[in-house]
Short mmCIF file of C-alpha atoms in Angstrom, two decimals:
data_model
loop_
_atom_site.label_atom_id
_atom_site.label_comp_id
_atom_site.label_asym_id
_atom_site.label_seq_id
_atom_site.Cartn_x
_atom_site.Cartn_y
_atom_site.Cartn_z
CA MET A 109 0.00 0.00 0.00
CA PHE A 110 2.49 2.63 1.18
CA GLY A 111 5.22 1.22 -1.07
CA GLU A 112 3.07 1.63 -4.15
CA ILE A 113 2.34 5.28 -3.41
CA LEU A 114 6.01 5.98 -2.66
CA GLN A 115 7.09 4.29 -5.88
CA GLY A 116 4.54 6.31 -7.84
CA ILE A 117 5.98 9.54 -6.46
CA VAL A 118 9.59 8.52 -7.21
CA ASP A 119 8.80 7.22 -10.71
CA GLY A 120 6.77 10.32 -11.51
CA THR A 121 9.47 12.81 -10.55
CA SER A 122 12.45 13.17 -12.87
CA GLY A 123 15.69 13.14 -10.91
CA ALA A 124 14.09 11.54 -7.84
CA LEU A 125 16.33 9.21 -5.83
CA GLY A 126 13.86 7.89 -3.30
CA ALA A 127 10.94 8.53 -0.98
CA ILE A 128 10.47 7.50 2.63
CA LEU A 129 7.51 7.51 4.98
CA MET A 130 8.73 8.11 8.50
CA GLY A 131 7.76 8.98 12.05
CA TYR A 132 9.24 11.99 13.82
CA ASP A 133 10.98 9.44 16.02
CA GLY A 134 13.18 8.58 13.01
CA ILE A 135 11.66 5.15 12.44
CA ALA A 136 10.75 4.41 8.81
CA ILE A 137 7.37 2.89 7.99
CA ASP A 138 8.10 2.25 4.33
CA GLN A 139 10.47 3.44 1.63
CA HIS A 140 11.21 3.21 -2.07
CA PHE A 141 14.79 3.96 -3.12
CA LYS A 142 16.48 3.89 -6.47
CA VAL A 143 19.99 2.48 -6.39
CA CYS A 144 22.30 5.44 -6.02
CA GLU A 145 25.91 5.38 -5.00
CA GLY A 146 27.26 7.48 -2.18
CA VAL A 147 23.87 8.63 -0.88
CA ASP A 148 22.38 6.98 2.20
CA LEU A 149 18.76 8.08 2.01
CA SER A 150 17.74 6.34 5.25
CA LEU A 151 20.41 8.21 7.16
CA ILE A 152 19.38 11.48 5.50
CA ALA A 153 15.76 10.94 6.57
CA VAL A 154 16.73 10.15 10.16
CA GLU A 155 18.90 13.26 10.40
CA TYR A 156 16.20 15.44 8.86
CA SER A 157 13.61 14.12 11.30
CA ASN A 158 15.56 15.98 14.00
CA VAL A 159 15.60 19.17 11.93
CA LEU A 160 11.86 18.86 11.38
CA LYS A 161 11.19 18.66 15.09
CA GLU A 162 13.19 21.87 15.50
CA ILE A 163 11.24 23.62 12.71
CA ARG A 164 7.94 22.45 14.16
CA ARG A 165 8.91 23.83 17.55
CA THR A 166 9.93 27.13 15.92
CA ALA A 167 6.62 27.41 14.04
CA GLU A 168 4.79 26.84 17.33
CA ILE A 169 6.78 29.53 19.12
CA LEU A 170 6.15 31.98 16.29
CA GLY A 171 2.44 31.20 16.10
CA THR A 172 2.55 30.95 12.30
CA GLY A 173 0.45 27.79 12.23
CA ALA A 174 1.40 24.14 11.79
CA MET A 175 4.36 23.22 9.59
CA GLU A 176 3.23 21.76 6.26
CA GLU A 177 6.21 21.56 3.95
CA VAL A 178 9.97 21.97 4.20
CA SER A 179 12.49 21.84 1.39
CA VAL A 180 16.27 21.90 1.62
CA ARG A 181 18.62 22.26 -1.31
CA THR A 182 22.31 21.53 -0.85
CA GLU A 183 25.12 21.37 -3.42
CA ARG A 184 24.32 17.78 -4.27
CA LEU A 185 20.80 17.04 -3.15
CA MET A 186 17.28 18.38 -2.86
CA VAL A 187 14.93 17.08 -0.16
CA ILE A 188 11.22 17.95 0.02
CA ILE A 189 9.35 16.98 3.17
CA ARG A 190 5.60 17.05 3.64
CA THR A 191 4.04 16.57 7.04
CA LEU A 192 1.27 13.99 7.50
CA GLY A 193 -0.35 14.97 10.79
CA SER A 194 1.55 15.28 14.03
CA GLU A 195 3.38 11.96 13.96
CA TYR A 196 4.50 11.21 10.42
CA PHE A 197 6.06 12.81 7.37
CA ILE A 198 7.07 11.86 3.85
CA ALA A 199 10.44 12.86 2.43
CA LEU A 200 11.37 12.88 -1.25
CA ALA A 201 15.07 13.12 -2.17
CA MET A 202 16.16 14.11 -5.66
CA GLU A 203 19.18 15.26 -7.58
CA ARG A 204 19.59 19.00 -7.25
CA ASP A 205 18.46 19.55 -10.83
CA GLY A 206 15.48 17.21 -10.44
CA ASN A 207 11.93 18.37 -11.08
CA PHE A 208 11.16 20.17 -7.82
CA GLY A 209 7.72 21.36 -8.91
CA LYS A 210 6.56 17.91 -9.99
CA GLY A 211 7.87 16.27 -6.83
CA ARG A 212 6.13 18.83 -4.69
CA TYR A 213 2.89 18.43 -6.63
CA LEU A 214 2.93 14.64 -6.21
CA LEU A 215 3.56 14.95 -2.45
CA VAL A 216 0.58 17.31 -2.12
CA ARG A 217 -1.58 15.02 -4.25
CA GLU A 218 -0.72 11.82 -2.39
CA ALA A 219 -0.69 13.24 1.15
CA PRO A 220 -4.42 12.67 1.79
CA ARG A 221 -4.17 8.99 0.70
CA LEU A 222 -1.16 8.48 2.95
CA ARG A 223 -2.85 10.18 5.90
CA GLU A 224 -5.91 8.04 5.43
CA ALA A 225 -3.85 4.86 5.27
CA LEU A 226 -1.90 5.87 8.39
CA ALA A 227 -4.98 6.63 10.46
CA MET B 248 22.45 49.50 -1.12
CA PHE B 249 21.15 46.40 0.67
CA GLY B 250 17.79 48.03 1.34
CA GLU B 251 17.24 48.71 -2.34
CA ILE B 252 17.88 45.09 -3.31
CA LEU B 253 15.63 43.82 -0.51
CA GLN B 254 12.86 46.19 -1.54
CA GLY B 255 13.19 45.06 -5.16
CA ILE B 256 12.71 41.43 -4.10
CA VAL B 257 9.68 42.22 -1.92
CA ASP B 258 8.04 44.49 -4.49
CA GLY B 259 8.67 41.95 -7.25
CA THR B 260 7.05 39.02 -5.43
CA SER B 261 3.28 38.98 -5.12
CA GLY B 262 2.22 38.15 -1.57
CA ALA B 263 5.64 39.02 -0.11
CA LEU B 264 5.60 40.47 3.41
CA GLY B 265 9.26 41.33 3.83
CA ALA B 266 12.89 40.41 3.29
CA ILE B 267 15.77 40.46 5.73
CA LEU B 268 19.53 40.15 5.36
CA MET B 269 20.94 38.49 8.44
CA GLY B 270 23.95 36.82 10.00
CA TYR B 271 23.74 33.30 11.42
CA ASP B 272 24.21 34.96 14.78
CA GLY B 273 20.67 36.35 14.41
CA ILE B 274 21.76 39.96 13.92
CA ALA B 275 20.06 41.73 11.02
CA ILE B 276 22.16 43.77 8.57
CA ASP B 277 19.22 45.29 6.72
CA GLN B 278 15.54 44.63 6.12
CA HIS B 279 12.53 45.75 4.15
CA PHE B 280 9.13 44.94 5.63
CA LYS B 281 5.64 45.72 4.48
CA VAL B 282 3.29 46.66 7.27
CA CYS B 283 1.49 43.49 8.31
CA GLU B 284 -0.44 42.90 11.45
CA GLY B 285 0.25 39.99 13.72
CA VAL B 286 3.47 38.89 12.05
CA ASP B 287 6.82 39.81 13.61
CA LEU B 288 9.23 39.20 10.75
CA SER B 289 12.33 40.11 12.76
CA LEU B 290 11.48 37.51 15.37
CA ILE B 291 10.77 34.95 12.65
CA ALA B 292 14.19 35.56 11.09
CA VAL B 293 15.97 35.26 14.44
CA GLU B 294 14.22 31.98 15.23
CA TYR B 295 14.93 30.59 11.77
CA SER B 296 18.62 31.46 12.05
CA ASN B 297 18.80 28.75 14.73
CA VAL B 298 17.04 26.25 12.48
CA LEU B 299 19.44 27.11 9.66
CA LYS B 300 22.45 26.35 11.81
CA GLU B 301 20.93 22.97 12.59
CA ILE B 302 20.29 22.25 8.89
CA ARG B 303 23.82 23.34 7.97
CA ARG B 304 25.23 20.99 10.58
CA THR B 305 23.03 18.18 9.27
CA ALA B 306 24.15 18.76 5.67
CA GLU B 307 27.77 18.62 6.85
CA ILE B 308 27.24 15.35 8.72
CA LEU B 309 25.54 13.84 5.68
CA GLY B 310 28.22 15.02 3.25
CA THR B 311 25.59 16.27 0.79
CA GLY B 312 27.41 19.55 0.16
CA ALA B 313 26.81 23.04 1.48
CA MET B 314 23.26 24.20 2.20
CA GLU B 315 22.00 26.62 -0.46
CA GLU B 316 18.29 27.10 0.02
CA VAL B 317 15.66 26.24 2.61
CA SER B 318 11.95 26.86 2.41
CA VAL B 319 9.32 26.33 5.09
CA ARG B 320 5.59 26.52 4.56
CA THR B 321 3.28 26.70 7.55
CA GLU B 322 -0.49 27.23 7.71
CA ARG B 323 -0.10 30.99 7.57
CA LEU B 324 3.31 31.77 6.17
CA MET B 325 5.94 30.79 3.64
CA VAL B 326 9.61 31.57 4.24
CA ILE B 327 12.36 31.10 1.64
CA ILE B 328 15.94 31.36 2.81
CA ARG B 329 19.00 31.57 0.58
CA THR B 330 22.50 31.29 2.01
CA LEU B 331 25.10 33.93 1.15
CA GLY B 332 28.40 32.31 2.06
CA SER B 333 29.16 30.92 5.50
CA GLU B 334 28.13 33.93 7.57
CA TYR B 335 24.99 35.46 6.09
CA PHE B 336 21.63 34.59 4.61
CA ILE B 337 18.63 36.33 3.12
CA ALA B 338 15.09 35.39 4.15
CA LEU B 339 11.92 36.27 2.24
CA ALA B 340 8.59 35.88 4.02
CA MET B 341 5.33 35.75 2.10
CA GLU B 342 1.71 34.84 2.51
CA ARG B 343 1.22 31.13 2.00
CA ASP B 344 -0.42 31.69 -1.35
CA GLY B 345 2.28 34.14 -2.47
CA ASN B 346 4.31 33.58 -5.63
CA PHE B 347 6.88 31.07 -4.38
CA GLY B 348 8.52 30.60 -7.78
CA LYS B 349 9.02 34.30 -8.38
CA GLY B 350 10.38 34.88 -4.89
CA ARG B 351 12.82 32.03 -5.27
CA TYR B 352 13.91 33.29 -8.67
CA LEU B 353 14.57 36.81 -7.33
CA LEU B 354 16.62 35.44 -4.42
CA VAL B 355 18.76 33.40 -6.81
CA ARG B 356 19.16 36.40 -9.13
CA GLU B 357 20.11 38.88 -6.42
CA ALA B 358 22.32 36.56 -4.33
CA PRO B 359 25.54 37.34 -6.26
CA ARG B 360 25.01 41.11 -5.86
CA LEU B 361 24.40 40.70 -2.14
CA ARG B 362 27.44 38.45 -1.70
CA GLU B 363 29.58 40.98 -3.52
CA ALA B 364 28.30 43.83 -1.39
CA LEU B 365 28.86 41.80 1.80
CA ALA B 366 32.45 40.86 0.95
#
């Protein structure tokens, strides 16, 4: 179920390297990775789960409403994260010249299905 | 000098609320804010400077290259941050339905001018 949705997002986004469904505790529920050398997507997701908790806390302090989406671009990688309620998130990693807009669109489109399946 | 560039970015992005040029230490160099009730953009930038340090550290641990851009969307606000070397960054805050693509484009376009002026 989850795997199929994750694969659909990865296959539908040019430049995508993988997608992972994860809890804020850093424990993965499901994932779909393409084979890519030198990039440990599980480790990336675990590390970013800590950053997300920090951003969520910041958004709460600032009173700007719940965090919905975070994206980080580094020299070699782009990561888009979409929150799925208060316990889970989905992260999509792609090459830095991957199709950001398409990846983001697919995360928005699939989020309700994932939330429903998680409930 | 800085103020003019910041104003150009804010005026050129529909839905933009303000832009701020800041050090990672949370001290603002210059800023251009539209009047908007209930949103303290200076405070937002200071709080996000802490998040940025955390993301930068994470990117270093992961070996995915230097952080270049971070965006955070919450229920009421969108913030796009672009790094300007190792000491400074520029943050653009906009309404959540503001023109994300245009704002991002203007930050990319103006980053070299800002870096030059900061050097």
